[in-house]
């Protein structure tokens, strides 16, 4: 965003859109992998009822938590990331 609360440029809006998309896609992937790792054995194998229910419940509880944590962490990183002032430069004064 420009220095003092001005309007965002199209490039800035596009960058934010891409970061939001990345945050959502990577969060869905992370939540699916976690759910598969935790609840997968209960879905693939015949286990005692208590174990099956516990694994499914744990997967259903942990997956949304991982999703939310991943989205927030990516978007907070976007907000705090320092961008170079000119493309291809690593420091504004270089």
mmCIF file of N, CA, C and O in Angstrom:
data_model
loop_
_atom_site.group_PDB
_atom_site.id
_atom_site.type_symbol
_atom_site.label_atom_id
_atom_site.label_comp_id
_atom_site.label_asym_id
_atom_site.label_seq_id
_atom_site.Cartn_x
_atom_site.Cartn_y
_atom_site.Cartn_z
ATOM 1 N N UNK A 1 0.848 -1.160 0.000
ATOM 2 C CA UNK A 1 0.000 0.000 0.000
ATOM 3 C C UNK A 1 0.892 1.220 0.000
ATOM 4 O O UNK A 1 1.944 1.242 0.606
ATOM 5 N N UNK A 2 0.469 2.238 -0.654
ATOM 6 C CA UNK A 2 1.300 3.433 -0.684
ATOM 7 C C UNK A 2 1.397 4.042 0.701
ATOM 8 O O UNK A 2 0.551 3.843 1.551
ATOM 9 N N UNK A 3 2.457 4.804 0.895
ATOM 10 C CA UNK A 3 2.938 5.266 2.176
ATOM 11 C C UNK A 3 1.953 5.696 3.236
ATOM 12 O O UNK A 3 2.055 5.271 4.360
ATOM 13 N N UNK A 4 0.981 6.537 2.940
ATOM 14 C CA UNK A 4 0.187 7.125 4.009
ATOM 15 C C UNK A 4 -1.297 6.820 3.868
ATOM 16 O O UNK A 4 -2.142 7.697 3.929
ATOM 17 N N UNK A 5 -1.624 5.562 3.657
ATOM 18 C CA UNK A 5 -3.023 5.165 3.616
ATOM 19 C C UNK A 5 -3.695 5.453 2.290
ATOM 20 O O UNK A 5 -4.912 5.476 2.221
ATOM 21 N N UNK A 6 -2.921 5.652 1.241
ATOM 22 C CA UNK A 6 -3.498 5.905 -0.072
ATOM 23 C C UNK A 6 -4.055 4.633 -0.678
ATOM 24 O O UNK A 6 -4.057 3.572 -0.075
ATOM 25 N N UNK A 7 -4.533 4.761 -1.879
ATOM 26 C CA UNK A 7 -5.112 3.616 -2.582
ATOM 27 C C UNK A 7 -4.030 2.636 -3.008
ATOM 28 O O UNK A 7 -2.914 3.024 -3.306
ATOM 29 N N UNK A 8 -4.383 1.368 -3.039
ATOM 30 C CA UNK A 8 -3.447 0.340 -3.485
ATOM 31 C C UNK A 8 -3.376 0.330 -5.003
ATOM 32 O O UNK A 8 -4.371 0.554 -5.681
ATOM 33 N N UNK A 9 -2.194 0.014 -5.505
ATOM 34 C CA UNK A 9 -2.038 -0.121 -6.947
ATOM 35 C C UNK A 9 -2.586 -1.474 -7.375
ATOM 36 O O UNK A 9 -2.821 -2.358 -6.545
ATOM 37 N N UNK A 10 -2.767 -1.646 -8.679
ATOM 38 C CA UNK A 10 -3.263 -2.922 -9.188
ATOM 39 C C UNK A 10 -2.285 -4.043 -8.855
ATOM 40 O O UNK A 10 -2.694 -5.150 -8.517
ATOM 41 N N UNK A 11 -0.995 -3.768 -8.931
ATOM 42 C CA UNK A 11 0.007 -4.790 -8.614
ATOM 43 C C UNK A 11 -0.102 -5.210 -7.146
ATOM 44 O O UNK A 11 0.036 -6.402 -6.826
ATOM 45 N N UNK A 12 -0.334 -4.271 -6.266
ATOM 46 C CA UNK A 12 -0.485 -4.611 -4.848
ATOM 47 C C UNK A 12 -1.746 -5.431 -4.615
ATOM 48 O O UNK A 12 -1.737 -6.395 -3.847
ATOM 49 N N UNK A 13 -2.837 -5.066 -5.273
ATOM 50 C CA UNK A 13 -4.073 -5.840 -5.137
ATOM 51 C C UNK A 13 -3.890 -7.248 -5.691
ATOM 52 O O UNK A 13 -4.376 -8.218 -5.114
ATOM 53 N N UNK A 14 -3.192 -7.362 -6.817
ATOM 54 C CA UNK A 14 -2.931 -8.677 -7.395
ATOM 55 C C UNK A 14 -2.068 -9.533 -6.463
ATOM 56 O O UNK A 14 -2.313 -10.727 -6.293
ATOM 57 N N UNK A 15 -1.061 -8.916 -5.862
ATOM 58 C CA UNK A 15 -0.186 -9.652 -4.942
ATOM 59 C C UNK A 15 -0.970 -10.154 -3.731
ATOM 60 O O UNK A 15 -0.772 -11.292 -3.279
ATOM 61 N N UNK A 16 -1.863 -9.347 -3.226
ATOM 62 C CA UNK A 16 -2.679 -9.756 -2.075
ATOM 63 C C UNK A 16 -3.605 -10.902 -2.466
ATOM 64 O O UNK A 16 -3.763 -11.879 -1.725
ATOM 65 N N UNK A 17 -4.192 -10.811 -3.664
ATOM 66 C CA UNK A 17 -5.074 -11.880 -4.138
ATOM 67 C C UNK A 17 -4.317 -13.195 -4.274
ATOM 68 O O UNK A 17 -4.814 -14.261 -3.876
ATOM 69 N N UNK A 18 -3.119 -13.133 -4.821
ATOM 70 C CA UNK A 18 -2.306 -14.344 -4.976
ATOM 71 C C UNK A 18 -1.948 -14.921 -3.613
ATOM 72 O O UNK A 18 -2.015 -16.134 -3.399
ATOM 73 N N UNK A 19 -1.586 -14.083 -2.667
ATOM 74 C CA UNK A 19 -1.231 -14.563 -1.328
ATOM 75 C C UNK A 19 -2.426 -15.194 -0.621
ATOM 76 O O UNK A 19 -2.282 -16.196 0.069
ATOM 77 N N UNK A 20 -3.606 -14.618 -0.795
ATOM 78 C CA UNK A 20 -4.805 -15.206 -0.183
ATOM 79 C C UNK A 20 -5.085 -16.568 -0.801
ATOM 80 O O UNK A 20 -5.387 -17.537 -0.100
ATOM 81 N N UNK A 21 -4.970 -16.653 -2.118
ATOM 82 C CA UNK A 21 -5.169 -17.934 -2.792
ATOM 83 C C UNK A 21 -4.162 -18.967 -2.332
ATOM 84 O O UNK A 21 -4.503 -20.131 -2.079
ATOM 85 N N UNK A 22 -2.898 -18.550 -2.215
ATOM 86 C CA UNK A 22 -1.856 -19.457 -1.733
ATOM 87 C C UNK A 22 -2.152 -19.904 -0.303
ATOM 88 O O UNK A 22 -2.011 -21.088 0.032
ATOM 89 N N UNK A 23 -2.575 -18.973 0.536
ATOM 90 C CA UNK A 23 -2.873 -19.317 1.930
ATOM 91 C C UNK A 23 -3.993 -20.342 2.001
ATOM 92 O O UNK A 23 -3.895 -21.329 2.745
ATOM 93 N N UNK A 24 -5.037 -20.157 1.220
ATOM 94 C CA UNK A 24 -6.169 -21.084 1.256
ATOM 95 C C UNK A 24 -5.800 -22.453 0.689
ATOM 96 O O UNK A 24 -6.132 -23.484 1.284
ATOM 97 N N UNK A 25 -5.107 -22.466 -0.443
ATOM 98 C CA UNK A 25 -4.737 -23.756 -1.058
ATOM 99 C C UNK A 25 -3.767 -24.539 -0.182
ATOM 100 O O UNK A 25 -3.932 -25.752 0.003
ATOM 101 N N UNK A 26 -2.762 -23.864 0.342
ATOM 102 C CA UNK A 26 -1.807 -24.584 1.181
ATOM 103 C C UNK A 26 -2.448 -25.032 2.493
ATOM 104 O O UNK A 26 -2.094 -26.092 3.028
ATOM 105 N N UNK A 27 -3.417 -24.271 2.990
ATOM 106 C CA UNK A 27 -4.108 -24.670 4.216
ATOM 107 C C UNK A 27 -4.996 -25.885 3.972
ATOM 108 O O UNK A 27 -5.055 -26.791 4.813
ATOM 109 N N UNK A 28 -5.675 -25.921 2.834
ATOM 110 C CA UNK A 28 -6.493 -27.094 2.502
ATOM 111 C C UNK A 28 -5.605 -28.325 2.385
ATOM 112 O O UNK A 28 -5.938 -29.405 2.899
ATOM 113 N N UNK A 29 -4.473 -28.175 1.712
ATOM 114 C CA UNK A 29 -3.554 -29.305 1.562
ATOM 115 C C UNK A 29 -3.036 -29.781 2.919
ATOM 116 O O UNK A 29 -3.030 -30.986 3.211
ATOM 117 N N UNK A 30 -2.611 -28.854 3.763
ATOM 118 C CA UNK A 30 -2.085 -29.229 5.080
ATOM 119 C C UNK A 30 -3.156 -29.912 5.930
ATOM 120 O O UNK A 30 -2.883 -30.914 6.609
ATOM 121 N N UNK A 31 -4.381 -29.388 5.891
ATOM 122 C CA UNK A 31 -5.461 -29.988 6.667
ATOM 123 C C UNK A 31 -5.804 -31.382 6.144
ATOM 124 O O UNK A 31 -6.052 -32.309 6.931
ATOM 125 N N UNK A 32 -5.798 -31.559 4.823
ATOM 126 C CA UNK A 32 -6.098 -32.874 4.250
ATOM 127 C C UNK A 32 -5.022 -33.892 4.600
ATOM 128 O O UNK A 32 -5.335 -35.053 4.925
ATOM 129 N N UNK A 33 -3.771 -33.477 4.544
ATOM 130 C CA UNK A 33 -2.676 -34.386 4.898
ATOM 131 C C UNK A 33 -2.775 -34.771 6.371
ATOM 132 O O UNK A 33 -2.621 -35.946 6.736
ATOM 133 N N UNK A 34 -3.040 -33.810 7.226
ATOM 134 C CA UNK A 34 -3.160 -34.117 8.649
ATOM 135 C C UNK A 34 -4.341 -35.047 8.906
ATOM 136 O O UNK A 34 -4.218 -36.020 9.651
ATOM 137 N N UNK A 35 -5.477 -34.749 8.282
ATOM 138 C CA UNK A 35 -6.640 -35.622 8.467
ATOM 139 C C UNK A 35 -6.330 -37.036 7.989
ATOM 140 O O UNK A 35 -6.660 -38.014 8.656
ATOM 141 N N UNK A 36 -5.684 -37.158 6.842
ATOM 142 C CA UNK A 36 -5.320 -38.475 6.328
ATOM 143 C C UNK A 36 -4.368 -39.213 7.242
ATOM 144 O O UNK A 36 -4.482 -40.433 7.423
ATOM 145 N N UNK A 37 -3.426 -38.493 7.808
ATOM 146 C CA UNK A 37 -2.452 -39.131 8.700
ATOM 147 C C UNK A 37 -3.086 -39.585 10.009
ATOM 148 O O UNK A 37 -2.753 -40.649 10.537
ATOM 149 N N UNK A 38 -4.008 -38.782 10.522
ATOM 150 C CA UNK A 38 -4.616 -39.117 11.817
ATOM 151 C C UNK A 38 -5.780 -40.095 11.650
ATOM 152 O O UNK A 38 -5.854 -41.110 12.335
ATOM 153 N N UNK A 39 -6.706 -39.784 10.753
ATOM 154 C CA UNK A 39 -7.916 -40.599 10.625
ATOM 155 C C UNK A 39 -7.771 -41.710 9.588
ATOM 156 O O UNK A 39 -8.612 -42.608 9.532
ATOM 157 N N UNK A 40 -6.731 -41.645 8.761
ATOM 158 C CA UNK A 40 -6.548 -42.641 7.719
ATOM 159 C C UNK A 40 -6.534 -44.079 8.204
ATOM 160 O O UNK A 40 -7.214 -44.934 7.627
ATOM 161 N N UNK A 41 -5.783 -44.385 9.243
ATOM 162 C CA UNK A 41 -5.784 -45.775 9.727
ATOM 163 C C UNK A 41 -7.176 -46.261 10.149
ATOM 164 O O UNK A 41 -7.532 -47.417 9.921
ATOM 165 N N UNK A 42 -7.984 -45.372 10.702
ATOM 166 C CA UNK A 42 -9.336 -45.765 11.106
ATOM 167 C C UNK A 42 -10.212 -46.036 9.886
ATOM 168 O O UNK A 42 -11.139 -46.846 9.949
ATOM 169 N N UNK A 43 -9.929 -45.370 8.786
ATOM 170 C CA UNK A 43 -10.715 -45.570 7.571
ATOM 171 C C UNK A 43 -10.235 -46.775 6.761
ATOM 172 O O UNK A 43 -11.014 -47.367 6.016
ATOM 173 N N UNK A 44 -8.957 -47.114 6.881
ATOM 174 C CA UNK A 44 -8.392 -48.196 6.080
ATOM 175 C C UNK A 44 -8.423 -49.554 6.761
ATOM 176 O O UNK A 44 -8.544 -50.571 6.091
ATOM 177 N N UNK A 45 -8.274 -49.558 8.061
ATOM 178 C CA UNK A 45 -8.151 -50.816 8.786
ATOM 179 C C UNK A 45 -9.307 -51.004 9.756
ATOM 180 O O UNK A 45 -9.913 -50.043 10.221
ATOM 181 N N UNK A 46 -9.554 -52.243 10.082
ATOM 182 C CA UNK A 46 -10.561 -52.557 11.095
ATOM 183 C C UNK A 46 -9.890 -52.453 12.459
ATOM 184 O O UNK A 46 -9.009 -53.242 12.798
ATOM 185 N N UNK A 47 -10.296 -51.475 13.220
ATOM 186 C CA UNK A 47 -9.735 -51.239 14.553
ATOM 187 C C UNK A 47 -10.857 -51.333 15.576
ATOM 188 O O UNK A 47 -12.041 -51.277 15.221
ATOM 189 N N UNK A 48 -10.516 -51.443 16.849
ATOM 190 C CA UNK A 48 -11.573 -51.409 17.873
ATOM 191 C C UNK A 48 -12.398 -50.120 17.754
ATOM 192 O O UNK A 48 -11.884 -49.071 17.354
ATOM 193 N N UNK A 49 -13.668 -50.208 18.076
ATOM 194 C CA UNK A 49 -14.590 -49.081 17.891
ATOM 195 C C UNK A 49 -14.117 -47.809 18.579
ATOM 196 O O UNK A 49 -14.196 -46.715 18.011
ATOM 197 N N UNK A 50 -13.630 -47.930 19.792
ATOM 198 C CA UNK A 50 -13.178 -46.749 20.522
ATOM 199 C C UNK A 50 -11.988 -46.084 19.820
ATOM 200 O O UNK A 50 -11.930 -44.862 19.704
ATOM 201 N N UNK A 51 -11.073 -46.877 19.314
ATOM 202 C CA UNK A 51 -9.902 -46.343 18.617
ATOM 203 C C UNK A 51 -10.324 -45.665 17.318
ATOM 204 O O UNK A 51 -9.871 -44.573 16.992
ATOM 205 N N UNK A 52 -11.225 -46.319 16.557
ATOM 206 C CA UNK A 52 -11.705 -45.729 15.304
ATOM 207 C C UNK A 52 -12.381 -44.390 15.545
ATOM 208 O O UNK A 52 -12.098 -43.410 14.862
ATOM 209 N N UNK A 53 -13.277 -44.358 16.503
ATOM 210 C CA UNK A 53 -13.998 -43.115 16.800
ATOM 211 C C UNK A 53 -13.045 -42.037 17.296
ATOM 212 O O UNK A 53 -13.179 -40.872 16.940
ATOM 213 N N UNK A 54 -12.065 -42.417 18.104
ATOM 214 C CA UNK A 54 -11.100 -41.443 18.622
ATOM 215 C C UNK A 54 -10.251 -40.858 17.502
ATOM 216 O O UNK A 54 -10.028 -39.642 17.453
ATOM 217 N N UNK A 55 -9.788 -41.696 16.589
ATOM 218 C CA UNK A 55 -8.973 -41.206 15.481
ATOM 219 C C UNK A 55 -9.774 -40.308 14.545
ATOM 220 O O UNK A 55 -9.288 -39.257 14.106
ATOM 221 N N UNK A 56 -10.988 -40.706 14.231
ATOM 222 C CA UNK A 56 -11.836 -39.870 13.376
ATOM 223 C C UNK A 56 -12.139 -38.536 14.044
ATOM 224 O O UNK A 56 -12.078 -37.480 13.408
ATOM 225 N N UNK A 57 -12.465 -38.580 15.313
ATOM 226 C CA UNK A 57 -12.762 -37.346 16.041
ATOM 227 C C UNK A 57 -11.539 -36.436 16.092
ATOM 228 O O UNK A 57 -11.645 -35.231 15.860
ATOM 229 N N UNK A 58 -10.378 -37.022 16.368
ATOM 230 C CA UNK A 58 -9.148 -36.225 16.421
ATOM 231 C C UNK A 58 -8.854 -35.596 15.063
ATOM 232 O O UNK A 58 -8.474 -34.425 14.977
ATOM 233 N N UNK A 59 -9.040 -36.353 13.986
ATOM 234 C CA UNK A 59 -8.831 -35.804 12.649
ATOM 235 C C UNK A 59 -9.795 -34.678 12.336
ATOM 236 O O UNK A 59 -9.416 -33.654 11.761
ATOM 237 N N UNK A 60 -11.056 -34.853 12.720
ATOM 238 C CA UNK A 60 -12.064 -33.815 12.458
ATOM 239 C C UNK A 60 -11.848 -32.567 13.297
ATOM 240 O O UNK A 60 -12.272 -31.481 12.909
ATOM 241 N N UNK A 61 -11.216 -32.694 14.429
ATOM 242 C CA UNK A 61 -10.939 -31.524 15.271
ATOM 243 C C UNK A 61 -9.644 -30.835 14.845
ATOM 244 O O UNK A 61 -9.581 -29.607 14.756
ATOM 245 N N UNK A 62 -8.621 -31.625 14.564
ATOM 246 C CA UNK A 62 -7.314 -31.046 14.259
ATOM 247 C C UNK A 62 -7.238 -30.426 12.857
ATOM 248 O O UNK A 62 -6.534 -29.432 12.666
ATOM 249 N N UNK A 63 -7.929 -30.991 11.891
ATOM 250 C CA UNK A 63 -7.840 -30.473 10.521
ATOM 251 C C UNK A 63 -8.280 -29.015 10.411
ATOM 252 O O UNK A 63 -7.555 -28.192 9.826
ATOM 253 N N UNK A 64 -9.426 -28.604 10.967
ATOM 254 C CA UNK A 64 -9.786 -27.184 10.885
ATOM 255 C C UNK A 64 -8.830 -26.271 11.665
ATOM 256 O O UNK A 64 -8.599 -25.126 11.265
ATOM 257 N N UNK A 65 -8.269 -26.791 12.741
ATOM 258 C CA UNK A 65 -7.307 -25.995 13.505
ATOM 259 C C UNK A 65 -6.055 -25.748 12.669
ATOM 260 O O UNK A 65 -5.563 -24.613 12.584
ATOM 261 N N UNK A 66 -5.549 -26.789 12.015
ATOM 262 C CA UNK A 66 -4.377 -26.639 11.153
ATOM 263 C C UNK A 66 -4.695 -25.700 9.993
ATOM 264 O O UNK A 66 -3.880 -24.863 9.615
ATOM 265 N N UNK A 67 -5.892 -25.817 9.422
ATOM 266 C CA UNK A 67 -6.311 -24.932 8.339
ATOM 267 C C UNK A 67 -6.246 -23.468 8.781
ATOM 268 O O UNK A 67 -5.650 -22.630 8.112
ATOM 269 N N UNK A 68 -6.848 -23.171 9.922
ATOM 270 C CA UNK A 68 -6.882 -21.791 10.409
ATOM 271 C C UNK A 68 -5.488 -21.269 10.739
ATOM 272 O O UNK A 68 -5.145 -20.131 10.387
ATOM 273 N N UNK A 69 -4.677 -22.087 11.383
ATOM 274 C CA UNK A 69 -3.320 -21.660 11.741
ATOM 275 C C UNK A 69 -2.502 -21.380 10.489
ATOM 276 O O UNK A 69 -1.763 -20.393 10.425
ATOM 277 N N UNK A 70 -2.637 -22.218 9.474
ATOM 278 C CA UNK A 70 -1.879 -22.027 8.236
ATOM 279 C C UNK A 70 -2.306 -20.743 7.520
ATOM 280 O O UNK A 70 -1.460 -19.971 7.070
ATOM 281 N N UNK A 71 -3.605 -20.503 7.409
ATOM 282 C CA UNK A 71 -4.082 -19.284 6.743
ATOM 283 C C UNK A 71 -3.583 -18.049 7.481
ATOM 284 O O UNK A 71 -3.056 -17.115 6.869
ATOM 285 N N UNK A 72 -3.727 -18.039 8.782
ATOM 286 C CA UNK A 72 -3.303 -16.870 9.566
ATOM 287 C C UNK A 72 -1.798 -16.670 9.454
ATOM 288 O O UNK A 72 -1.335 -15.539 9.267
ATOM 289 N N UNK A 73 -1.026 -17.739 9.530
ATOM 290 C CA UNK A 73 0.431 -17.577 9.480
ATOM 291 C C UNK A 73 0.895 -17.043 8.128
ATOM 292 O O UNK A 73 1.791 -16.200 8.066
ATOM 293 N N UNK A 74 0.285 -17.504 7.037
ATOM 294 C CA UNK A 74 0.673 -16.996 5.711
ATOM 295 C C UNK A 74 0.278 -15.533 5.560
ATOM 296 O O UNK A 74 1.059 -14.718 5.069
ATOM 297 N N UNK A 75 -0.915 -15.178 6.003
ATOM 298 C CA UNK A 75 -1.370 -13.801 5.826
ATOM 299 C C UNK A 75 -0.639 -12.827 6.752
ATOM 300 O O UNK A 75 -0.391 -11.680 6.370
ATOM 301 N N UNK A 76 -0.265 -13.266 7.935
ATOM 302 C CA UNK A 76 0.523 -12.398 8.822
ATOM 303 C C UNK A 76 1.915 -12.191 8.239
ATOM 304 O O UNK A 76 2.453 -11.084 8.282
ATOM 305 N N UNK A 77 2.482 -13.250 7.668
ATOM 306 C CA UNK A 77 3.788 -13.120 7.028
ATOM 307 C C UNK A 77 3.724 -12.132 5.870
ATOM 308 O O UNK A 77 4.636 -11.338 5.663
ATOM 309 N N UNK A 78 2.636 -12.160 5.102
ATOM 310 C CA UNK A 78 2.452 -11.208 4.008
ATOM 311 C C UNK A 78 2.424 -9.778 4.534
ATOM 312 O O UNK A 78 3.039 -8.888 3.968
ATOM 313 N N UNK A 79 1.734 -9.581 5.613
ATOM 314 C CA UNK A 79 1.576 -8.234 6.175
ATOM 315 C C UNK A 79 2.890 -7.668 6.695
ATOM 316 O O UNK A 79 3.131 -6.478 6.609
ATOM 317 N N UNK A 80 3.736 -8.536 7.229
ATOM 318 C CA UNK A 80 4.971 -8.059 7.843
ATOM 319 C C UNK A 80 6.182 -8.151 6.921
ATOM 320 O O UNK A 80 7.254 -7.705 7.277
ATOM 321 N N UNK A 81 6.023 -8.749 5.731
ATOM 322 C CA UNK A 81 7.165 -8.913 4.830
ATOM 323 C C UNK A 81 7.585 -7.567 4.253
ATOM 324 O O UNK A 81 6.775 -6.818 3.736
ATOM 325 N N UNK A 82 8.870 -7.274 4.364
ATOM 326 C CA UNK A 82 9.401 -6.044 3.799
ATOM 327 C C UNK A 82 9.707 -6.277 2.323
ATOM 328 O O UNK A 82 10.388 -7.229 1.963
ATOM 329 N N UNK A 83 9.207 -5.424 1.487
ATOM 330 C CA UNK A 83 9.413 -5.536 0.053
ATOM 331 C C UNK A 83 10.495 -4.561 -0.386
ATOM 332 O O UNK A 83 10.559 -3.441 0.105
ATOM 333 N N UNK A 84 11.340 -4.967 -1.337
ATOM 334 C CA UNK A 84 12.330 -4.030 -1.853
ATOM 335 C C UNK A 84 11.640 -2.895 -2.603
ATOM 336 O O UNK A 84 10.567 -3.063 -3.167
ATOM 337 N N UNK A 85 12.270 -1.720 -2.588
ATOM 338 C CA UNK A 85 11.643 -0.558 -3.209
ATOM 339 C C UNK A 85 11.675 -0.619 -4.725
ATOM 340 O O UNK A 85 10.855 -0.013 -5.382
ATOM 341 N N UNK A 86 12.633 -1.340 -5.277
ATOM 342 C CA UNK A 86 12.721 -1.467 -6.720
ATOM 343 C C UNK A 86 12.918 -2.939 -7.065
ATOM 344 O O UNK A 86 13.623 -3.653 -6.352
ATOM 345 N N UNK A 87 12.317 -3.395 -8.159
ATOM 346 C CA UNK A 87 12.472 -4.808 -8.528
ATOM 347 C C UNK A 87 13.940 -5.177 -8.736
ATOM 348 O O UNK A 87 14.706 -4.426 -9.336
ATOM 349 N N UNK A 88 14.319 -6.324 -8.206
ATOM 350 C CA UNK A 88 15.679 -6.808 -8.379
ATOM 351 C C UNK A 88 16.673 -6.300 -7.366
ATOM 352 O O UNK A 88 17.814 -6.710 -7.339
ATOM 353 N N UNK A 89 16.244 -5.427 -6.494
ATOM 354 C CA UNK A 89 17.158 -4.908 -5.468
ATOM 355 C C UNK A 89 16.796 -5.502 -4.126
ATOM 356 O O UNK A 89 15.649 -5.738 -3.824
ATOM 357 N N UNK A 90 17.789 -5.710 -3.306
ATOM 358 C CA UNK A 90 17.547 -6.314 -2.007
ATOM 359 C C UNK A 90 17.380 -5.299 -0.898
ATOM 360 O O UNK A 90 16.774 -5.592 0.109
ATOM 361 N N UNK A 91 17.928 -4.099 -1.079
ATOM 362 C CA UNK A 91 17.785 -3.058 -0.081
ATOM 363 C C UNK A 91 17.333 -1.774 -0.770
ATOM 364 O O UNK A 91 17.732 -1.503 -1.888
ATOM 365 N N UNK A 92 16.528 -0.963 -0.091
ATOM 366 C CA UNK A 92 16.093 0.283 -0.704
ATOM 367 C C UNK A 92 17.257 1.244 -1.029
ATOM 368 O O UNK A 92 17.166 2.009 -1.958
ATOM 369 N N UNK A 93 18.350 1.177 -0.271
ATOM 370 C CA UNK A 93 19.444 2.131 -0.490
ATOM 371 C C UNK A 93 20.558 1.579 -1.361
ATOM 372 O O UNK A 93 21.595 2.197 -1.479
ATOM 373 N N UNK A 94 20.357 0.410 -1.987
ATOM 374 C CA UNK A 94 21.441 -0.158 -2.798
ATOM 375 C C UNK A 94 21.428 0.372 -4.211
ATOM 376 O O UNK A 94 20.492 0.890 -4.720
#
